[in-house]
Coordinates of C-alpha atoms (C1' of nucleotides) in Angstrom, one line a residue:
Chain A
M717 CA 13.5 6.2 21.9
R718 CA 11.5 4.2 24.7
A719 CA 14.2 6.3 27.0
G720 CA 12.9 9.8 25.7
A721 CA 9.5 8.6 25.3
A722 CA 8.8 8.8 29.2
T723 CA 10.6 12.2 29.3
H724 CA 10.1 13.3 26.4
K725 CA 6.5 14.9 27.0
R726 CA 4.5 17.3 24.1
A727 CA 1.0 18.8 23.6
P728 CA -2.0 16.3 22.5
M729 CA -1.0 16.0 18.6
R730 CA -5.0 17.4 17.2
L731 CA -5.1 17.2 13.5
T732 CA -6.3 21.2 14.1
N733 CA -2.2 21.7 15.2
Y734 CA -0.7 19.7 13.2
F735 CA 1.0 20.4 9.7
L736 CA -0.6 17.3 7.4
P737 CA -1.1 19.1 4.1
L738 CA -2.7 16.3 2.0
L739 CA -3.9 16.8 -1.6
K740 CA -7.1 16.2 -3.5
E741 CA -6.0 15.1 -6.9
T742 CA -3.0 12.6 -7.9
P743 CA -0.3 15.2 -9.2
S744 CA 1.0 14.1 -12.5
D745 CA 4.1 14.1 -12.1
A746 CA 4.0 10.6 -10.1
T747 CA 3.1 7.1 -11.3
I748 CA 3.3 4.9 -9.5
A749 CA 1.4 4.0 -6.1
S750 CA 4.1 5.0 -3.2
H751 CA 4.9 8.3 -5.0
Q752 CA 1.6 9.4 -5.6
L753 CA 0.5 8.0 -2.2
M754 CA 3.6 9.7 -0.5
L755 CA 2.3 13.3 -2.1
R756 CA -1.5 13.3 -1.3
A757 CA -0.5 11.9 2.3
G758 CA 1.4 15.3 2.5
M759 CA 4.9 12.9 4.0
V760 CA 7.2 14.7 1.0
R761 CA 7.0 17.6 -1.6
Q762 CA 9.5 17.9 -4.4
N763 CA 12.1 20.3 -4.7
A764 CA 14.1 19.8 -7.5
A765 CA 14.7 16.1 -9.5
G766 CA 15.0 13.2 -6.8
I767 CA 15.3 15.4 -3.6
Y768 CA 12.7 16.0 -1.7
T769 CA 11.5 17.9 1.5
W770 CA 10.6 15.4 4.2
L771 CA 6.9 16.9 5.5
P772 CA 5.9 16.4 9.7
L773 CA 4.1 12.9 8.5
G774 CA 7.2 11.1 5.7
H775 CA 9.4 12.2 8.3
K776 CA 8.0 10.4 11.2
V777 CA 7.7 7.6 9.1
L778 CA 11.2 7.4 8.1
K779 CA 12.7 7.9 11.6
R780 CA 10.6 4.8 12.7
I781 CA 12.4 2.9 10.1
E782 CA 15.7 4.5 10.9
Q783 CA 14.9 3.5 14.8
I784 CA 13.8 -0.2 13.8
V785 CA 17.6 -0.6 11.6
R786 CA 19.7 1.1 13.9
E787 CA 18.3 -1.5 16.6
E788 CA 18.7 -4.0 14.7
Q789 CA 22.4 -2.8 13.9
N790 CA 23.1 -2.6 17.3
R791 CA 21.6 -6.4 18.5
A792 CA 24.3 -8.0 15.7
G793 CA 27.2 -5.7 17.7
A794 CA 27.7 -2.7 15.2
I795 CA 28.6 0.1 16.5
E796 CA 27.1 3.5 15.2
M797 CA 29.5 6.5 14.5
L798 CA 28.5 9.9 11.8
M799 CA 30.4 10.7 8.6
P800 CA 30.2 13.9 7.3
T801 CA 28.2 14.8 3.9
I802 CA 30.7 15.8 2.3
Q803 CA 34.1 14.7 2.0
S804 CA 37.5 15.3 -0.1
A805 CA 38.8 14.2 -3.1
E806 CA 42.1 13.5 -1.9
L807 CA 40.2 9.8 -0.6
W808 CA 38.9 9.1 -4.0
K809 CA 41.9 9.7 -5.7
Q810 CA 43.4 7.3 -3.1
S811 CA 41.2 4.5 -3.9
G812 CA 41.0 5.3 -7.3
R813 CA 37.5 5.8 -7.2
Y814 CA 37.1 10.0 -7.9
D815 CA 37.8 9.2 -11.5
A816 CA 35.7 5.8 -11.9
Y817 CA 32.8 7.6 -9.9
G818 CA 31.8 9.4 -13.3
P819 CA 29.1 12.4 -13.5
E820 CA 27.0 10.2 -10.5
M821 CA 29.5 11.5 -8.2
L822 CA 28.4 15.7 -7.5
R823 CA 31.6 17.6 -7.4
I824 CA 32.0 20.3 -5.4
T825 CA 34.8 23.3 -4.7
D826 CA 35.0 25.3 -1.8
R827 CA 36.2 28.9 -2.1
H828 CA 39.5 28.0 -1.6
D829 CA 38.8 25.7 -4.8
R830 CA 39.8 22.5 -3.4
E831 CA 37.9 19.4 -4.5
M832 CA 35.4 18.3 -2.4
L833 CA 32.2 15.8 -3.1
F834 CA 29.1 15.6 -2.1
G835 CA 29.3 11.4 -0.5
P836 CA 27.6 9.2 -2.5
T837 CA 28.9 6.3 0.4
N838 CA 31.7 5.8 2.4
E839 CA 34.5 3.4 1.8
E840 CA 37.3 5.6 1.2
M841 CA 36.4 8.1 4.5
L842 CA 35.8 5.1 7.0
T843 CA 38.8 2.9 6.0
D844 CA 41.0 6.1 6.3
V845 CA 39.3 7.0 10.2
F846 CA 40.3 3.5 10.9
S847 CA 43.9 3.1 9.7
S848 CA 44.7 5.7 11.4
F849 CA 43.8 4.0 14.5
V850 CA 43.7 0.4 14.4
R851 CA 46.5 -0.9 14.3
S852 CA 46.6 -4.4 16.4
Y853 CA 44.8 -7.9 15.7
K854 CA 42.9 -7.9 19.6
D855 CA 41.1 -5.1 18.1
L856 CA 39.0 -7.0 15.6
P857 CA 36.2 -8.0 14.5
K858 CA 34.8 -4.3 14.2
M859 CA 31.3 -3.2 12.6
L860 CA 31.5 0.2 12.3
Y861 CA 27.8 1.4 11.2
H862 CA 26.0 5.2 10.2
I863 CA 22.8 6.2 9.2
Q864 CA 23.1 9.5 7.1
W865 CA 22.5 11.3 3.9
K866 CA 24.1 10.5 0.8
F867 CA 23.9 11.7 -3.0
R868 CA 24.1 10.2 -6.5
D869 CA 23.9 12.3 -8.7
E870 CA 21.2 9.7 -10.9
R871 CA 21.2 10.0 -14.3
R872 CA 17.7 9.5 -14.0
P873 CA 15.4 10.1 -10.9
R874 CA 12.2 8.3 -11.1
F875 CA 9.7 6.7 -8.3
G876 CA 9.4 9.3 -6.0
V877 CA 12.1 8.5 -2.8
M878 CA 12.4 5.1 -3.6
R879 CA 15.1 6.9 -6.3
G880 CA 15.9 10.0 -5.2
R881 CA 19.1 11.3 -5.9
E882 CA 19.5 13.0 -2.0
F883 CA 18.6 9.7 0.2
L884 CA 19.5 7.9 3.4
M885 CA 20.9 5.3 3.6
K886 CA 22.4 3.1 6.9
D887 CA 25.8 1.8 5.6
T888 CA 27.3 -0.5 7.5
Y889 CA 31.1 -1.9 7.5
S890 CA 33.5 -4.5 9.1
F891 CA 36.6 -5.1 9.7
D892 CA 38.5 -8.6 10.0
L893 CA 41.7 -10.1 10.1
T894 CA 40.8 -13.3 8.5
P895 CA 38.3 -14.2 5.4
E896 CA 36.7 -16.3 7.3
D897 CA 36.0 -14.2 10.1
A898 CA 34.9 -11.4 7.5
R899 CA 32.2 -14.2 7.0
K900 CA 31.1 -14.4 10.0
S901 CA 30.4 -10.6 10.0
Y902 CA 28.6 -11.2 7.0
N903 CA 26.5 -14.2 8.4
K904 CA 26.2 -10.9 11.2
M905 CA 24.8 -9.0 9.2
F906 CA 23.0 -11.4 7.0
V907 CA 21.2 -12.8 10.0
A908 CA 20.2 -8.7 11.3
Y909 CA 18.9 -8.2 7.6
L910 CA 16.4 -10.5 7.4
N911 CA 15.0 -9.2 11.5
T912 CA 15.2 -5.8 10.5
F913 CA 12.9 -6.0 7.3
E914 CA 10.7 -8.5 9.4
R915 CA 10.2 -6.1 12.3
L916 CA 9.7 -3.8 9.1
G917 CA 6.4 -5.9 7.7
L918 CA 8.2 -6.4 4.8
K919 CA 7.8 -9.6 3.5
A920 CA 12.4 -9.5 1.8
I921 CA 14.8 -12.3 0.3
P922 CA 18.0 -12.6 0.0
V923 CA 18.6 -12.9 -3.5
R924 CA 22.5 -13.7 -4.6
A925 CA 23.7 -10.5 -6.0
E926 CA 26.8 -9.7 -8.6
T927 CA 30.1 -10.2 -6.5
G928 CA 32.7 -8.0 -8.4
P929 CA 36.2 -8.8 -8.4
I930 CA 36.7 -11.0 -5.7
G931 CA 34.1 -13.4 -6.3
G932 CA 32.9 -16.3 -3.9
D933 CA 29.3 -16.6 -2.4
L934 CA 29.8 -13.3 -0.1
S935 CA 27.4 -10.7 -1.9
H936 CA 23.5 -10.6 -1.6
E937 CA 20.8 -8.5 -1.8
F938 CA 17.5 -8.1 0.1
V939 CA 14.9 -7.4 -2.0
I940 CA 11.3 -7.0 -1.3
L941 CA 8.5 -8.1 -3.6
A942 CA 5.9 -5.5 -5.1
D943 CA 4.5 -5.3 -8.3
S944 CA 5.8 -2.2 -9.3
G945 CA 9.5 -3.3 -9.0
E946 CA 12.0 -2.8 -10.8
S947 CA 13.6 -6.1 -11.3
A948 CA 12.4 -9.9 -12.3
V949 CA 12.8 -11.8 -9.4
Y950 CA 13.0 -15.5 -9.3
A951 CA 12.9 -17.6 -6.1
D952 CA 12.2 -20.7 -4.3
R953 CA 9.1 -20.6 -3.0
D954 CA 10.2 -22.1 0.6
L955 CA 12.4 -19.2 0.6
V956 CA 10.2 -16.8 0.4
E957 CA 7.7 -18.3 3.2
M958 CA 9.8 -18.6 5.7
N959 CA 10.6 -16.8 8.8
A960 CA 13.2 -14.4 9.8
P961 CA 15.4 -16.4 12.6
G962 CA 14.2 -14.0 15.3
T963 CA 15.4 -11.4 17.2
D964 CA 17.0 -13.3 20.4
I965 CA 19.0 -15.4 18.2
D966 CA 22.5 -15.4 19.7
F967 CA 25.1 -12.8 17.7
G968 CA 27.7 -14.5 18.9
G969 CA 26.8 -17.9 18.2
D970 CA 27.2 -19.6 14.6
L971 CA 24.8 -18.1 12.3
Q972 CA 26.3 -20.3 9.5
S973 CA 23.8 -23.2 9.4
V974 CA 20.9 -20.2 9.6
V975 CA 22.3 -18.3 6.4
D976 CA 23.3 -21.8 4.5
Q977 CA 19.3 -23.0 5.4
R978 CA 17.9 -19.7 2.9
T979 CA 21.6 -19.6 0.5
A980 CA 19.9 -23.3 -0.2
L981 CA 17.6 -22.4 -1.9
Y982 CA 17.1 -20.5 -5.5
A983 CA 16.7 -17.3 -5.2
A984 CA 18.1 -14.9 -8.2
A985 CA 16.8 -10.9 -10.3
D986 CA 17.6 -10.7 -13.2
E987 CA 21.4 -10.8 -14.3
M988 CA 22.2 -13.6 -11.9
H989 CA 19.5 -15.8 -13.2
D990 CA 20.0 -19.4 -14.6
A991 CA 17.8 -20.5 -16.3
D992 CA 18.5 -24.4 -16.0
A993 CA 19.0 -24.2 -11.5
F994 CA 15.2 -22.8 -11.8
A995 CA 14.1 -25.3 -14.0
A996 CA 14.9 -27.9 -11.4
I997 CA 12.9 -26.9 -8.4
P998 CA 9.7 -28.4 -8.1
E999 CA 7.4 -26.1 -10.2
D1000 CA 4.6 -25.6 -7.9
K1001 CA 8.0 -24.3 -5.5
R1002 CA 8.8 -21.9 -9.1
M1003 CA 7.6 -18.0 -8.7
E1004 CA 8.7 -15.3 -10.7
A1005 CA 8.0 -11.8 -8.9
R1006 CA 9.3 -8.1 -9.5
G1007 CA 11.4 -7.1 -6.3
I1008 CA 12.7 -3.7 -5.1
E1009 CA 15.7 -3.8 -3.9
V1010 CA 16.3 -2.4 -0.3
G1011 CA 19.4 -3.7 1.1
H1012 CA 22.7 -4.9 0.4
I1013 CA 25.4 -6.6 1.6
F1014 CA 28.9 -7.7 0.3
Y1015 CA 32.1 -8.4 1.4
F1016 CA 35.1 -7.1 -0.6
G1017 CA 38.5 -8.7 0.8
T1018 CA 40.9 -5.5 0.6
K1019 CA 39.9 -3.1 -2.2
Y1020 CA 39.8 -0.5 -0.1
S1021 CA 42.2 -1.4 2.8
E1022 CA 45.1 -1.5 0.5
P1023 CA 45.4 1.7 -1.1
F1024 CA 44.5 3.1 2.5
N1025 CA 47.3 0.6 4.2
A1026 CA 45.0 -0.3 6.7
K1027 CA 47.3 -3.6 8.3
V1028 CA 46.7 -4.8 12.5
Q1029 CA 49.6 -6.8 13.5
G1030 CA 48.3 -10.2 13.5
P1031 CA 49.7 -12.8 16.4
D1032 CA 52.4 -14.0 14.8
G1033 CA 54.1 -10.1 15.0
K1034 CA 52.8 -10.0 11.0
P1035 CA 51.0 -6.9 9.4
S1036 CA 48.4 -7.7 7.3
L1037 CA 45.6 -5.9 5.7
V1038 CA 42.1 -6.1 7.3
E1039 CA 39.7 -8.0 5.7
M1040 CA 36.3 -5.8 4.7
G1041 CA 32.8 -6.1 4.1
S1042 CA 29.7 -3.2 3.4
Y1043 CA 26.3 -3.7 4.6
G1044 CA 23.9 -1.1 2.9
I1045 CA 20.3 -0.4 3.8
G1046 CA 18.1 2.6 2.1
V1047 CA 16.1 3.2 4.6
S1048 CA 14.3 6.3 2.4
R1049 CA 13.8 4.5 0.3
L1050 CA 12.2 2.1 2.2
V1051 CA 9.2 4.4 3.3
G1052 CA 8.4 4.2 -0.9
G1053 CA 9.3 0.2 -0.4
I1054 CA 6.6 0.1 2.1
I1055 CA 4.3 1.4 0.5
E1056 CA 4.9 -0.5 -2.9
A1057 CA 4.5 -3.9 -0.4
S1058 CA 0.9 -1.9 1.7
H1059 CA -2.3 -0.3 0.1
D1060 CA -5.0 -0.4 -1.3
E1061 CA -7.4 1.3 -3.6
N1062 CA -7.9 4.5 -0.5
G1063 CA -4.5 4.9 0.6
I1064 CA -1.7 3.5 2.6
V1065 CA -1.7 0.9 4.5
W1066 CA 1.2 0.6 7.8
P1067 CA 2.8 -2.4 9.3
A1068 CA 2.1 -1.1 12.9
S1069 CA 5.8 -1.0 13.8
V1070 CA 6.9 2.3 11.2
A1071 CA 3.2 4.3 11.4
P1072 CA 3.5 7.4 12.1
F1073 CA 0.6 7.4 14.1
G1074 CA -0.7 3.9 16.3
A1075 CA -4.0 5.4 16.0
G1076 CA -6.2 7.5 14.9
I1077 CA -9.0 9.4 16.6
I1078 CA -12.3 10.5 14.5
N1079 CA -14.4 13.1 16.2
L1080 CA -17.1 13.1 14.7
K1081 CA -19.3 16.0 16.6
V1082 CA -16.7 18.1 17.9
G1083 CA -18.2 20.3 20.1
D1084 CA -20.1 18.3 21.9
A1085 CA -19.6 18.1 24.7
E1086 CA -20.2 14.1 25.2
C1087 CA -18.0 13.3 21.7
D1088 CA -15.3 15.5 23.1
G1089 CA -14.7 14.2 26.7
V1090 CA -14.5 10.8 25.2
A1091 CA -12.8 11.8 22.5
E1092 CA -10.4 13.4 24.5
E1093 CA -10.3 10.2 27.3
L1094 CA -9.2 8.0 24.4
Y1095 CA -6.9 10.0 23.1
A1096 CA -5.2 10.6 26.7
K1097 CA -5.7 6.6 27.3
L1098 CA -3.9 5.0 24.0
S1099 CA -1.1 7.7 24.1
E1100 CA -0.3 6.6 28.3
A1101 CA -0.3 3.1 27.0
G1102 CA 2.4 5.0 23.9
L1103 CA 0.4 4.1 21.0
D1104 CA 0.7 8.5 20.5
P1105 CA -2.8 8.6 18.4
L1106 CA -3.2 11.7 16.2
Y1107 CA -7.1 13.1 17.3
D1108 CA -9.2 14.5 14.5
D1109 CA -10.5 17.0 15.9
S1110 CA -11.5 19.5 13.0
S1111 CA -14.6 20.1 11.7
D1112 CA -15.5 18.2 8.4
R1113 CA -17.7 16.4 8.0
G1114 CA -17.7 12.7 8.5
G1115 CA -16.7 11.5 5.4
V1116 CA -13.1 13.7 4.7
K1117 CA -12.0 12.6 8.1
F1118 CA -12.9 9.4 7.1
S1119 CA -11.3 9.3 4.0
R1120 CA -8.1 11.0 5.1
M1121 CA -7.5 8.7 8.3
D1122 CA -8.1 5.4 5.2
L1123 CA -5.6 7.6 3.4
I1124 CA -2.6 8.3 5.6
G1125 CA -2.9 4.6 6.4
L1126 CA -3.0 4.4 10.4
P1127 CA -3.4 0.8 12.0
Y1128 CA -6.5 2.5 13.7
A1129 CA -9.2 4.2 13.6
V1130 CA -11.4 5.2 16.5
T1131 CA -14.3 6.9 15.5
V1132 CA -16.4 8.5 18.5
G1133 CA -20.0 9.9 17.1
P1134 CA -23.3 11.3 19.1
R1135 CA -24.7 7.6 18.2
G1136 CA -22.4 5.2 19.5
V1137 CA -21.9 8.0 22.7
R1138 CA -25.5 7.7 23.4
D1139 CA -25.3 4.0 23.7
G1140 CA -21.6 4.2 25.6
V1141 CA -19.8 2.9 22.8
V1142 CA -17.2 3.5 20.1
E1143 CA -16.2 2.2 16.8
V1144 CA -12.9 0.4 16.3
K1145 CA -12.1 0.2 12.7
D1146 CA -9.1 -1.9 11.4
R1147 CA -7.3 -0.1 8.2
R1148 CA -5.7 -3.9 7.2
T1149 CA -9.0 -5.8 7.9
G1150 CA -11.7 -3.2 7.0
E1151 CA -13.5 -4.5 10.2
R1152 CA -15.0 -2.6 12.0
E1153 CA -16.3 -3.0 15.7
S1154 CA -18.6 -1.4 18.3
L1155 CA -16.8 -1.3 22.0
S1156 CA -16.6 0.3 25.0
V1157 CA -13.7 3.0 25.7
E1158 CA -12.0 0.2 27.5
A1159 CA -12.7 -2.4 25.2
A1160 CA -11.7 0.0 22.4
V1161 CA -8.0 1.2 24.5
A1162 CA -7.4 -2.8 25.4
K1163 CA -7.9 -4.2 21.7
L1164 CA -5.1 -1.1 20.5
T1165 CA -2.5 -1.9 23.0
G1166 CA -3.1 -5.1 23.7
Chain B
rC494 C1' 23.2 9.3 -21.9
rG495 C1' 19.5 7.9 -26.6
rG496 C1' 13.7 7.9 -27.6
rG497 C1' 9.0 10.9 -26.2
rA498 C1' 6.4 14.3 -24.4
rU499 C1' 5.2 17.6 -20.7
rG500 C1' 5.5 23.9 -18.6
rU501 C1' -1.2 28.6 -18.3
rA502 C1' -3.7 30.3 -10.2
rG503 C1' -2.2 25.6 -4.6
rC504 C1' -3.9 20.7 -7.6
rG505 C1' -5.9 18.8 -11.7
rC506 C1' -6.8 20.6 -16.7
rA507 C1' -9.1 23.5 -21.4
rG508 C1' -7.4 27.3 -24.3
rC509 C1' -2.7 27.7 -28.7
rC510 C1' -4.1 24.3 -34.8
rU511 C1' -6.7 29.7 -37.5
rG512 C1' -2.5 35.6 -32.5
rG513 C1' -7.1 40.4 -30.8
rU514 C1' -10.2 41.5 -22.7
rA515 C1' -6.8 34.1 -19.1
rG516 C1' -10.8 30.3 -18.3
rC517 C1' -13.0 25.5 -16.2
rG518 C1' -13.1 22.1 -11.7
rC519 C1' -10.7 20.9 -7.2
rA520 C1' -8.9 23.6 -2.7
rU521 C1' -8.9 28.7 -0.1
rC522 C1' -11.9 32.9 2.4
rU523 C1' -17.1 35.0 3.7
rG524 C1' -21.9 34.0 4.6
rU525 C1' -26.2 31.0 5.5
rU526 C1' -28.5 26.2 4.9
rU527 C1' -25.6 21.2 6.6
rU528 C1' -22.7 17.2 9.5
rG529 C1' -22.1 8.9 10.9
rG530 C1' -17.8 7.4 4.0
rG531 C1' -15.2 13.5 -0.1
rA532 C1' -22.3 18.9 1.0
rA533 C1' -25.5 22.7 -0.9
rC534 C1' -26.6 27.8 -2.4
rA535 C1' -24.4 32.7 -2.4
rG536 C1' -20.3 35.8 -3.1
rA537 C1' -14.6 36.3 -2.9
rG538 C1' -9.1 36.7 -3.4
rG539 C1' -5.5 34.2 -6.0
rG540 C1' -1.7 34.4 -12.9
rU541 C1' 5.4 38.2 -15.3
rC542 C1' 0.6 31.8 -19.4
rG543 C1' 8.2 28.4 -17.6
rC544 C1' 12.6 32.2 -18.9
rA545 C1' 14.7 35.0 -22.6
rA546 C1' 14.9 37.5 -27.8
rG547 C1' 12.1 37.7 -31.8
rU548 C1' 8.3 38.2 -36.1
rU549 C1' 3.6 41.9 -34.8
rC550 C1' -0.8 47.5 -34.5
rG551 C1' -1.0 43.5 -31.1
rA552 C1' 1.9 36.6 -28.6
rA553 C1' -0.3 31.9 -24.0
rU554 C1' -1.1 31.2 -29.0
rC555 C1' 3.9 31.9 -34.8
rU556 C1' 9.3 31.5 -34.4
rU557 C1' 14.2 30.9 -32.5
rG558 C1' 17.5 29.6 -28.5
rC559 C1' 17.7 28.2 -22.8
rC560 C1' 16.1 25.9 -18.3
rA561 C1' 13.1 22.8 -15.6
rU562 C1' 10.1 18.1 -14.4
rC563 C1' 8.3 13.2 -16.0
rC564 C1' 7.9 9.1 -19.3
rC565 C1' 10.0 4.7 -21.5
rG566 C1' 15.5 2.7 -22.0
rA567 C1' 20.7 1.8 -20.9
rC568 C1' 22.8 2.0 -14.8
rC569 C1' 22.2 1.7 -9.2
rA570 C1' 20.3 1.7 -1.9

RNA sequence: CGGGAUGUAGCGCAGCCUGGUAGCGCAUCUGUUUUGGGAACAGAGGGUCGCAAGUUCGAAUCUUGCCAUCCCGACCA
């Protein structure tokens, strides 16, 4: 993306050339804030229950989130690839999940009447690919991931993109020789997730999750705190206030202490909640909140390596099944999740890291040579600094422009009007705080890019 | 999948009970005046009333079936 920015030139993003179909009134189908705001801000359009078209503004945010997720996976040593959306039923029969999955799986037959399905996840497929190439323990450990659309035919899709049927997900799969090594992979993802969510402007906490037949403590859900969250979360306040380890952490080093530091503190969702353990926390540290699950990591041992006979030869010459784990992040769900965690009565408040545009430029008197000149100058300088501004060059009235910028939630709005221009200033408004200040063009650019 | 509700213009809704020319607000288009927080006036366009059968001289309205969407619950990134 960085490299692309230098070579990928495009015309200035003027609102009059953009495709931003806003809604003034809230569609009656939407009941939670993120869904309402995504529809009103022209980010998505529903095509069927739980299936959405990503309009330009929503698409930009989706891609920015995806890119942050990608960068942190790469940093942790995971390797990107891409598997298909449509899978053959054969693989799923081999793992036994073709029958186990039930009606949530969208089943399709092709023209030759072969059984296919729209993948709800990719354990089978990747284990199959992996086992067909890897023979030696020397090829381990490996973490492979892809970011791909998936489909789960939910009984009841709802909450817009937060619980859609078609959704974009990042899923990583780890392959190790021993359970001890698998824990190291698990720890890498644990840390990568903390850093990822912090970069996304979110407060995400790892909560203990059900581990299934494998047992152990190697399963965590990452939840973000928001009033509209679907499940109750109980946690030690110290955990919530803890910062992410930071992207300069050494993924080649021992991460156990970093993980222990967090898992030692109480945090659980409804299903795993232990009232006694929670009561043991000092009262002022106890926190009950609502949470939205945005990530899930877990170790599942040889559950899939067994049916696919994914074995490697160890140093002792003996073949052994690979130890696996899988690690998901709901990328499209995060778009809604971030809005749930960050909005106000006027609209969305994007964290700068995922905002569709870095700033908005509002020209209050389009056609006035001086205003046009200052707005163009601002646009050029902010673009030059890589801020990717959106220039509102429409002939709408001021009030319309202001409320529109508030709705789409860009971090800053810079207003250029005849009054300010006369005095050599523009007005910079911080979307989050609402603070406004009059600054010279140079000072405004410095403030936004500094 | 159980329970509840709704489908009428792009969006939000009224009309249905009691059958008789399909309406309102916003948005859109034209014109004039406006223009620093969702402008005013004048005019215009836009609808197989979710679909299909039925009852009737006549159905948005009554009956039956189907489809779609949403809400609450149980389950999931």
